mmCIF file of C-alpha atoms in Angstrom:
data_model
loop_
_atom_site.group_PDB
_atom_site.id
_atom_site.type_symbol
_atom_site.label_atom_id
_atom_site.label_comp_id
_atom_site.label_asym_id
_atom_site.label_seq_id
_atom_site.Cartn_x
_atom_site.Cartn_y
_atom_site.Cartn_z
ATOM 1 C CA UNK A 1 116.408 77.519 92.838
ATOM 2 C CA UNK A 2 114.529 76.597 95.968
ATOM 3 C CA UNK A 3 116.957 76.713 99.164
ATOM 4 C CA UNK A 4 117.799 73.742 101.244
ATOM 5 C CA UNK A 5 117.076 76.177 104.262
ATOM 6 C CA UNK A 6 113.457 76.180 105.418
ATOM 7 C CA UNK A 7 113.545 79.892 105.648
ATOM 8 C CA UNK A 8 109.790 79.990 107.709
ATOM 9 C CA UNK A 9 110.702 82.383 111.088
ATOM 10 C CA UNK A 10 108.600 81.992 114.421
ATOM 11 C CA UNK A 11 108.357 85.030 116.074
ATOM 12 C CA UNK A 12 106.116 85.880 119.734
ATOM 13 C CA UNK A 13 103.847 89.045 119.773
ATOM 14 C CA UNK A 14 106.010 92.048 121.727
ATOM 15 C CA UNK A 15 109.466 89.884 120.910
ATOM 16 C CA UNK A 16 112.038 92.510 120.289
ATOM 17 C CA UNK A 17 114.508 92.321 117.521
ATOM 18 C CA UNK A 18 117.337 94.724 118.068
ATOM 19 C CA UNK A 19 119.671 95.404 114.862
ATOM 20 C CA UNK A 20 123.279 94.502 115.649
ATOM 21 C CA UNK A 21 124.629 97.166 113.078
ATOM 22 C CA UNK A 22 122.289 99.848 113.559
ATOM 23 C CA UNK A 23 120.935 99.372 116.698
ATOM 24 C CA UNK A 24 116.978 99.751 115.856
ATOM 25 C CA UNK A 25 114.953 97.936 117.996
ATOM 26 C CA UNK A 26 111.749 96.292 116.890
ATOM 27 C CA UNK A 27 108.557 94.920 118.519
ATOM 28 C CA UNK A 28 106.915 92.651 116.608
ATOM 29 C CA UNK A 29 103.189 92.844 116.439
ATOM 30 C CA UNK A 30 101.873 89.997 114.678
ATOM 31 C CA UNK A 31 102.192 87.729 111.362
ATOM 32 C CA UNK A 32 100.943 88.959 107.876
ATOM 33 C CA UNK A 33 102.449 87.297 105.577
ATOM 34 C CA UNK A 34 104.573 83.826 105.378
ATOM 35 C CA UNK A 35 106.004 81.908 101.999
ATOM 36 C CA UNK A 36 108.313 79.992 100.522
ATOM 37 C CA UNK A 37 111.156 82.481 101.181
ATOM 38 C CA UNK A 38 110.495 83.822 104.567
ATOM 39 C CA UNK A 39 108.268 85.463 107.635
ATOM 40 C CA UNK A 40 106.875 89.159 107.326
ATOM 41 C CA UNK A 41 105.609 90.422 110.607
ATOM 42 C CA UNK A 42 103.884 93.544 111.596
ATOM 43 C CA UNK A 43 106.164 95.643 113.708
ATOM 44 C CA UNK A 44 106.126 98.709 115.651
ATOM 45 C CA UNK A 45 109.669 101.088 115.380
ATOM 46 C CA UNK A 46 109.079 103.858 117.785
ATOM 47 C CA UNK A 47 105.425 104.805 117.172
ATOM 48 C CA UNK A 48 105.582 103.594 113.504
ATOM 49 C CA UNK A 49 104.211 100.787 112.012
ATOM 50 C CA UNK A 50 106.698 99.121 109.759
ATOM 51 C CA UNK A 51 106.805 95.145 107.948
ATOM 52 C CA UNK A 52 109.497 93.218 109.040
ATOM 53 C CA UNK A 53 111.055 90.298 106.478
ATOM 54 C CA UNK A 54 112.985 87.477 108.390
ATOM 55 C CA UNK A 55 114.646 84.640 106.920
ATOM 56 C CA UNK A 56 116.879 81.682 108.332
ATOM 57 C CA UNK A 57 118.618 81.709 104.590
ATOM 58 C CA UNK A 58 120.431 84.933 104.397
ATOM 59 C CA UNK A 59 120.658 84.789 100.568
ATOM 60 C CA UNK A 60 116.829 85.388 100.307
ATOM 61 C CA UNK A 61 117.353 88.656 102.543
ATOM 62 C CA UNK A 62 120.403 89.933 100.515
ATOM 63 C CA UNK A 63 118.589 88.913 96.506
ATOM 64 C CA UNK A 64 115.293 91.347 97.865
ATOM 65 C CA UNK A 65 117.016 93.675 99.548
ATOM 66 C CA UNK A 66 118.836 94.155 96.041
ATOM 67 C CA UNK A 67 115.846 94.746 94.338
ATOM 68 C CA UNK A 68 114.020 96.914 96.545
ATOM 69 C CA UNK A 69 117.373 99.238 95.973
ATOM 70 C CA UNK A 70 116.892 98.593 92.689
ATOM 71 C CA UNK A 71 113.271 100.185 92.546
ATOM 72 C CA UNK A 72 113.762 102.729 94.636
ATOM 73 C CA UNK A 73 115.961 104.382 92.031
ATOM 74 C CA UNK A 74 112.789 104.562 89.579
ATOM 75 C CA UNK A 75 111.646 107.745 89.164
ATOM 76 C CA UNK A 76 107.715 108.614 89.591
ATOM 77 C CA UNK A 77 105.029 105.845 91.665
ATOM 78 C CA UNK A 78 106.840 103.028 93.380
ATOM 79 C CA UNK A 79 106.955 100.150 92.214
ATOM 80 C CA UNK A 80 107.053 97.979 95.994
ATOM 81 C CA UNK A 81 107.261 98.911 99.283
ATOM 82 C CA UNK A 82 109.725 101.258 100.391
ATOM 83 C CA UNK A 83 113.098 99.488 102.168
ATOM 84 C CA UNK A 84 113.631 101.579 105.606
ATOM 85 C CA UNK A 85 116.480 99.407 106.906
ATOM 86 C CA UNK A 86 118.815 96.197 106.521
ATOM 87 C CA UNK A 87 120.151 94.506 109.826
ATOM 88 C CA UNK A 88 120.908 91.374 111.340
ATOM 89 C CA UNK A 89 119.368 90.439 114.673
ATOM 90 C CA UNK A 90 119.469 87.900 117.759
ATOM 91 C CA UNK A 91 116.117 85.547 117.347
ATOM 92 C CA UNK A 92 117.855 83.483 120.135
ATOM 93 C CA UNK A 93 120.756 83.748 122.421
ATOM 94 C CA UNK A 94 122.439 81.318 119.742
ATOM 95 C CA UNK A 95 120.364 82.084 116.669
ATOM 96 C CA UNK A 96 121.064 85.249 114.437
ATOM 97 C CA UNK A 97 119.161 85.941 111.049
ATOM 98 C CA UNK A 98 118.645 88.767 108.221
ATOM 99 C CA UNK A 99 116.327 91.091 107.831
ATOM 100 C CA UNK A 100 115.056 94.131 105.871
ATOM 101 C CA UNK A 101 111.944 96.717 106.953
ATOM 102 C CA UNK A 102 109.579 98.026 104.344
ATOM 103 C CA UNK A 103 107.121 100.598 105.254
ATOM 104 C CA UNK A 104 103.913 99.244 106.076
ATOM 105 C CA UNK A 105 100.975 99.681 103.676
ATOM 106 C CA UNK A 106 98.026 99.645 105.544
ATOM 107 C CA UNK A 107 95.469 97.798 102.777
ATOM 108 C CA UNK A 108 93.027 95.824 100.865
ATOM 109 C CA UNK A 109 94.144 92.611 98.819
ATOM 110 C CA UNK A 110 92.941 93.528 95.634
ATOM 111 C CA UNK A 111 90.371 90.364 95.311
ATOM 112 C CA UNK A 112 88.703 91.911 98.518
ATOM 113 C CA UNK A 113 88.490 94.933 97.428
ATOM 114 C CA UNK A 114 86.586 94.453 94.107
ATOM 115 C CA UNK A 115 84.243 92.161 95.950
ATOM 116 C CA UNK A 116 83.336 95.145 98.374
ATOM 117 C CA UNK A 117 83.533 98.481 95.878
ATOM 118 C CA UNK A 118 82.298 96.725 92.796
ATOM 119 C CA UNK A 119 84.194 95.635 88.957
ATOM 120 C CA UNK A 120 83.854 99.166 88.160
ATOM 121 C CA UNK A 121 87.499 99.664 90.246
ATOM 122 C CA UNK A 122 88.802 96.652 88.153
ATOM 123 C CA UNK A 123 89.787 99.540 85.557
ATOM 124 C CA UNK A 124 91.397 102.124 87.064
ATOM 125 C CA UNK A 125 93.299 99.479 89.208
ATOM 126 C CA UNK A 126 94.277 98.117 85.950
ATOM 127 C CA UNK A 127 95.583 101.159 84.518
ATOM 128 C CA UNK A 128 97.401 102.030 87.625
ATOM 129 C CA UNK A 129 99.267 98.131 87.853
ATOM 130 C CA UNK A 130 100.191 98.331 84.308
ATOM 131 C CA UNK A 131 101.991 101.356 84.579
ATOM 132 C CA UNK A 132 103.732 99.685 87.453
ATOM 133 C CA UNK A 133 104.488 96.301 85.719
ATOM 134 C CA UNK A 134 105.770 98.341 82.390
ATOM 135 C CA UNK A 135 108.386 100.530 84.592
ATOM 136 C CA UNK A 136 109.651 97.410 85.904
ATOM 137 C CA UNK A 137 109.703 95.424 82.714
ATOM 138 C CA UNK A 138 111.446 98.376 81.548
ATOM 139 C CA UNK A 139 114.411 97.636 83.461
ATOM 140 C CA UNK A 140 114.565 94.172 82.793
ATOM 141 C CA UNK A 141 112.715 92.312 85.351
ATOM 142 C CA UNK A 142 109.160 90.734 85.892
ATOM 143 C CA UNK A 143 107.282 90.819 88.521
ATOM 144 C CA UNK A 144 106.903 86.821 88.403
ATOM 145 C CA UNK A 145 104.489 86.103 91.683
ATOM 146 C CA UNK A 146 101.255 88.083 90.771
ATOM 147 C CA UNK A 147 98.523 87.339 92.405
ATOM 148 C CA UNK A 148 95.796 89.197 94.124
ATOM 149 C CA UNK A 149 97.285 88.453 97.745
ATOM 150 C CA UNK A 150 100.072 90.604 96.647
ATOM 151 C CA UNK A 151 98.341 93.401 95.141
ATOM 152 C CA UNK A 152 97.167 95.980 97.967
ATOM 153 C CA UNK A 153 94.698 98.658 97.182
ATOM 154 C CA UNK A 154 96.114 101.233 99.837
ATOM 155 C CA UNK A 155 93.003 102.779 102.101
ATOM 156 C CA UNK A 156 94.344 106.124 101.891
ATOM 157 C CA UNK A 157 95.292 107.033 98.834
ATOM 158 C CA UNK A 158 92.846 104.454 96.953
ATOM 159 C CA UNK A 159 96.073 102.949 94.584
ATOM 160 C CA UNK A 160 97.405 99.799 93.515
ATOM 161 C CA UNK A 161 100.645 98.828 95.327
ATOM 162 C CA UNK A 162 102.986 95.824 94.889
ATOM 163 C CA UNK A 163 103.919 94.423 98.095
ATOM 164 C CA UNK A 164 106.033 91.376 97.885
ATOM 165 C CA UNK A 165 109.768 91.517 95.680
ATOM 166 C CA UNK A 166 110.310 87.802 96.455
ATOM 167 C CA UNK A 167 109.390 86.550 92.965
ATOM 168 C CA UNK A 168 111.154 89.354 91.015
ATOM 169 C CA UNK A 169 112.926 87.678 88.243
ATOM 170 C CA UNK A 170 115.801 88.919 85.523
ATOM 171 C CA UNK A 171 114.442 88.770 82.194
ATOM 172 C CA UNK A 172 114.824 84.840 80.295
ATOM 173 C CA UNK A 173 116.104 83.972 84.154
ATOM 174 C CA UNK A 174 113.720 80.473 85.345
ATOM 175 C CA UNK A 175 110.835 82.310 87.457
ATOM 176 C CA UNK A 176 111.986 82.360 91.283
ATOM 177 C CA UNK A 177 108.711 82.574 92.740
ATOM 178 C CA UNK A 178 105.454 81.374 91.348
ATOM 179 C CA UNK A 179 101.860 80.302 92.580
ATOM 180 C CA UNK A 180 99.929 77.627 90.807
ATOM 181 C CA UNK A 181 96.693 79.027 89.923
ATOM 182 C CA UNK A 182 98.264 82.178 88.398
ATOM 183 C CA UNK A 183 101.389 80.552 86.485
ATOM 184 C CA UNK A 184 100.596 79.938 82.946
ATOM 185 C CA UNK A 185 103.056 76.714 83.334
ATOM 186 C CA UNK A 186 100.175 74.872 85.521
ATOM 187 C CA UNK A 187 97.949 75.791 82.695
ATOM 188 C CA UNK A 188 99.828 74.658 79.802
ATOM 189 C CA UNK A 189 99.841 78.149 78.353
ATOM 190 C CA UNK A 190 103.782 78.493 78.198
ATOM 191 C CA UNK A 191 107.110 77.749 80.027
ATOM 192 C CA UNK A 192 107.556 79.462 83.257
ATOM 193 C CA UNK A 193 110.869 82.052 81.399
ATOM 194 C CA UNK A 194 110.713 85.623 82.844
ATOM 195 C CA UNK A 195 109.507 87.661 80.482
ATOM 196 C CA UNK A 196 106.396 90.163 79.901
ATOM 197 C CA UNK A 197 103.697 87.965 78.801
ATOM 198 C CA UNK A 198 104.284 85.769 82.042
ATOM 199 C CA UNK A 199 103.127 88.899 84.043
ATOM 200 C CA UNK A 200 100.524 89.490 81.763
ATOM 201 C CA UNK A 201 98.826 86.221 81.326
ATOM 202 C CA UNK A 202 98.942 86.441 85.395
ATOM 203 C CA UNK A 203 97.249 89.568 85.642
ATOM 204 C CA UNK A 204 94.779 88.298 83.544
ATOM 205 C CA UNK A 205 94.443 85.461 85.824
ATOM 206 C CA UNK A 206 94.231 88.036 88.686
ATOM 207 C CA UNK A 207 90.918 89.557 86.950
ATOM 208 C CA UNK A 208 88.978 86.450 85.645
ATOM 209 C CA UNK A 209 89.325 85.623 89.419
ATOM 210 C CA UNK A 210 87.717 88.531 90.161
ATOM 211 C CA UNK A 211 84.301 87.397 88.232
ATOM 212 C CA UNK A 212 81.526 85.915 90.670
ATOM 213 C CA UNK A 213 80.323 83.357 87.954
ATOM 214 C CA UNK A 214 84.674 81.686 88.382
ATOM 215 C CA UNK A 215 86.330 80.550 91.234
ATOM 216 C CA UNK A 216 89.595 79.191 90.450
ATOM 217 C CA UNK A 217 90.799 77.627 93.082
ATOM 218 C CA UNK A 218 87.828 75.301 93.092
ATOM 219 C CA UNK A 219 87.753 74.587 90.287
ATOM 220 C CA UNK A 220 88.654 71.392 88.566
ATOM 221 C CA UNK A 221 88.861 72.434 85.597
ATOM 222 C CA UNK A 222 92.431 72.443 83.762
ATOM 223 C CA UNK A 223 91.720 74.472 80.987
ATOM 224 C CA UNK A 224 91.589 78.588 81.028
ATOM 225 C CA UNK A 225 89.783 79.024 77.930
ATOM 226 C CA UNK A 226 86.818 77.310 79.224
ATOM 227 C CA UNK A 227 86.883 79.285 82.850
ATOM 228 C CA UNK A 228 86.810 82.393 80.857
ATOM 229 C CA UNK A 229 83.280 81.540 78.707
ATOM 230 C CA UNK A 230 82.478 80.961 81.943
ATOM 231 C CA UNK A 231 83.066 84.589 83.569
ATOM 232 C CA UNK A 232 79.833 86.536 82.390
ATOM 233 C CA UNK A 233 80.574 89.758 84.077
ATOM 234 C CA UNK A 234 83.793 90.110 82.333
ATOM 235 C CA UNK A 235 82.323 89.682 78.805
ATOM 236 C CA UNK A 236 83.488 92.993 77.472
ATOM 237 C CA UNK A 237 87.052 92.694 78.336
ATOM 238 C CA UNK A 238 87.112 88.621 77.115
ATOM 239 C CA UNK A 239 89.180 89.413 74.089
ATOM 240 C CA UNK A 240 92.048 91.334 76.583
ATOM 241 C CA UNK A 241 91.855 88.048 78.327
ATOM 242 C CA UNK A 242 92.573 85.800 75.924
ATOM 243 C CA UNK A 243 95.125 87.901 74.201
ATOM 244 C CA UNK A 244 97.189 87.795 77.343
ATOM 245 C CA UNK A 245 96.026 84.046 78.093
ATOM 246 C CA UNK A 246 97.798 83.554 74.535
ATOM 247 C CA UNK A 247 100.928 85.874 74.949
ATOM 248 C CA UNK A 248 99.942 88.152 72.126
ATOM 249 C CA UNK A 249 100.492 91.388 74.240
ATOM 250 C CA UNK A 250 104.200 92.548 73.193
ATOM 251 C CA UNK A 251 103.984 94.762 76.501
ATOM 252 C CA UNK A 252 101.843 95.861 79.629
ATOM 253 C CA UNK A 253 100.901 99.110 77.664
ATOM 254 C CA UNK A 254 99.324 97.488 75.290
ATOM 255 C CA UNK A 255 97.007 96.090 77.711
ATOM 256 C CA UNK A 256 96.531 99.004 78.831
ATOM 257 C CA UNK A 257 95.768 100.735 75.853
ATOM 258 C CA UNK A 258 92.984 97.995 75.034
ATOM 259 C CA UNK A 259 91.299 98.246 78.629
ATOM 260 C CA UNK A 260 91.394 102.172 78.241
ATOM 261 C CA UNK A 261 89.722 101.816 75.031
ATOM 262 C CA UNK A 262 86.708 99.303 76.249
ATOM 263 C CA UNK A 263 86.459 101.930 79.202
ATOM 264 C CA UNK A 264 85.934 104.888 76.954
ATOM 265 C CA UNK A 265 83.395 102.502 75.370
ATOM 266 C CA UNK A 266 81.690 101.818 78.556
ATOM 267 C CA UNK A 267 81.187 104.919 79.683
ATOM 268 C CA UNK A 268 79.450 106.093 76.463
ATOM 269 C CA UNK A 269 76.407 103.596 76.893
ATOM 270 C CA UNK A 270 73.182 104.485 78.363
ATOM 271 C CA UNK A 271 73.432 101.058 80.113
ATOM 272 C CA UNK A 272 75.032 97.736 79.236
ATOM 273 C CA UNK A 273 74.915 94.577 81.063
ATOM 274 C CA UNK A 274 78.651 94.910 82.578
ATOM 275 C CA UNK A 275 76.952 97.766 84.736
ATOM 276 C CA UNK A 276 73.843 95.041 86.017
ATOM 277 C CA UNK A 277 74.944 94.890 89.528
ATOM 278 C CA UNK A 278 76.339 90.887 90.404
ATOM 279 C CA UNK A 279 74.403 89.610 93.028
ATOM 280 C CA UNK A 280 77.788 88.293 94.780
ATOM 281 C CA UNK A 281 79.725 91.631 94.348
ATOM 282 C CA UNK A 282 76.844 93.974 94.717
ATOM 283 C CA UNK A 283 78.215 96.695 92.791
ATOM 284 C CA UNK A 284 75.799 98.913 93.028
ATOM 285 C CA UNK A 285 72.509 98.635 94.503
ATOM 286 C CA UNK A 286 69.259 98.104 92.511
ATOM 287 C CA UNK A 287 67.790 101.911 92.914
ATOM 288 C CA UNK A 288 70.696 103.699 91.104
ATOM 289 C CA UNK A 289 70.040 105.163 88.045
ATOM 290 C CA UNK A 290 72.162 104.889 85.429
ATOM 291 C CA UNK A 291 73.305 108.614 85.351
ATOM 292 C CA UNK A 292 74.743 107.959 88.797
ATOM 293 C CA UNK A 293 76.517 104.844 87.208
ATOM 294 C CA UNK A 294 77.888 107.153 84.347
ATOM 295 C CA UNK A 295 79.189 109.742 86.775
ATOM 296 C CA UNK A 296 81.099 107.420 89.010
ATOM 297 C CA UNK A 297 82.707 105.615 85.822
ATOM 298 C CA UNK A 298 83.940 109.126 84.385
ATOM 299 C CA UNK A 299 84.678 110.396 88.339
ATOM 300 C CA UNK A 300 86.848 107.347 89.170
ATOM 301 C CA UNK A 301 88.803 107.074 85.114
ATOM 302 C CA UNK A 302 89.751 111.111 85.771
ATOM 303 C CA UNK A 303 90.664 110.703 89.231
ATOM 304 C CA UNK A 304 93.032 108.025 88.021
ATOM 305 C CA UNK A 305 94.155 108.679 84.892
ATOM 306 C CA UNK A 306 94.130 112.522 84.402
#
């Protein structure tokens, strides 16, 4: 259900939000993020960095707060940001809104960072995300909003984090939060019903976006099928694809188990034409040899996996 409250907040650079309950005072730093269901601003507590959600319709605030408790009780990697503090603040002398702080995950969006360290990452990224989406399926809930905007590849520690809860939907629930070019309703591929497969045929989406030879978003083209003939550098994972394009994935380890598999296959060949560098992404450049290519496939799959 979409509110009747435009829930967009405009906040200055150095404004400070002081919590009326618990009296932390915030200085906002800039924009980085703005939807259909609020404002997320860069924001300095003390000396910290910390990401700042504002809405003007206080149900938003209260239905992601709830889930961000929610994950938090998981056990193991989290599964979104974690939630550092719930408040209500002054914007004006006559205006007062929600909000919640995450911690601040300083990263790459995961489309950016394929295009700079190569398709080689596209596995261990994948192994790592649908870990992440089968804990949360687990306890009932999609993802629902999965995109590559909302996947951060965190500089530090080099994994896959989910950064926005906004689209986090109860299983056979209507999905709360969508965007077109990754919904499999805009592609005629299935109703838009919380349930695996919708993650899964979005993910998908995610990583035939990531193929220089496709370009979604312009794109005319209104059927997914044909975009993935289309996306040459993915050719040994097409059949993953199009199982998830199709819904035929029962759950997010099952993907997994497929991608590990063409992996293990990869990295057993002398050379195939997945490693030929892409001109666009420049995955590696044209002196390597293909030893070097084998090492950093078994380097980054035990790094990640083991």
């Amino acid at each position: 259900m979409t509110s009747s409250i435009h829930p967009t907040v405009r906040l200055n650079k150095h404004q400070q939000l002081k919590g009326i309950w618990n009296k932390r005072t915030y200085v906002i730093i800039r924009l980085i993020g703005e939807g259909a269901r609020g404002s997320i601003y860069l924001a300095l507590l003390g000396n910290r960095y910390v990401a700042l959600k504002i809405s003007q319709d206080s149900s938003v605030i209260t239905a992601e707060v709830n889930v961000l408790k929610m994950l938090k009780k998981v056990q193991g990697q989290p599964l979104g940001p974690l939630l550092l503090d719930v408040d209500d603040a002054y914007v004006s002398q006559s205006s007062k809104l929600a909000f919640y702080v995450m911690e601040y995950i300083d990263g790459v969006p995961l489309g950016q960072w394929i295009e700079r360290e190569g398709l080689s990452w596209m596995f261990p990224i994948s192994f790592q995300l649908l870990s992440q989406l089968n804990q949360l399926h687990q306890l009932g809930y999609i993802y629902g909003d999965l995109k590559p905007d909302n996947i951060l590849i965190d500089k530090r520690t080099k994994h896959a984090r989910l950064i926005d809860v906004g689209g986090v939907t109860a299983f056979n629930r209507s999905i709360r939060e969508y965007t077109t070019w990754y919904d499999r309703g805009y592609w005629k591929m299935g109703d838009r019903r919380a349930e695996p497969t919708y993650d899964l045929f979005a993910y998908a989406v995610c990583l035939l976006n990531m193929d220089p030879h496709v370009k979604i978003q312009k794109s005319s083209e209104r059927d997914i099928l044909k975009l993935l003939n289309q996306a040459k550098s993915l050719k040994p994972i097409h059949h993953v694809l199009n199982h998830a394009f199709h819904g035929k994935y029962q759950s997010a380890l099952e993907m997994k188990k497929d991608l590990e598999h063409i992996n293990a296959q990869q990295m057993k060949k002398p050379q195939s034409n997945y490693n030929t560098p892409s001109p666009k992404l420049n995955v590696w450049p044209e002196t390597i040899g293909i030893s070097s290519i084998i090492f950093i496939h078994v380097a980054l799959f035990y790094y990640f996996i083991l």
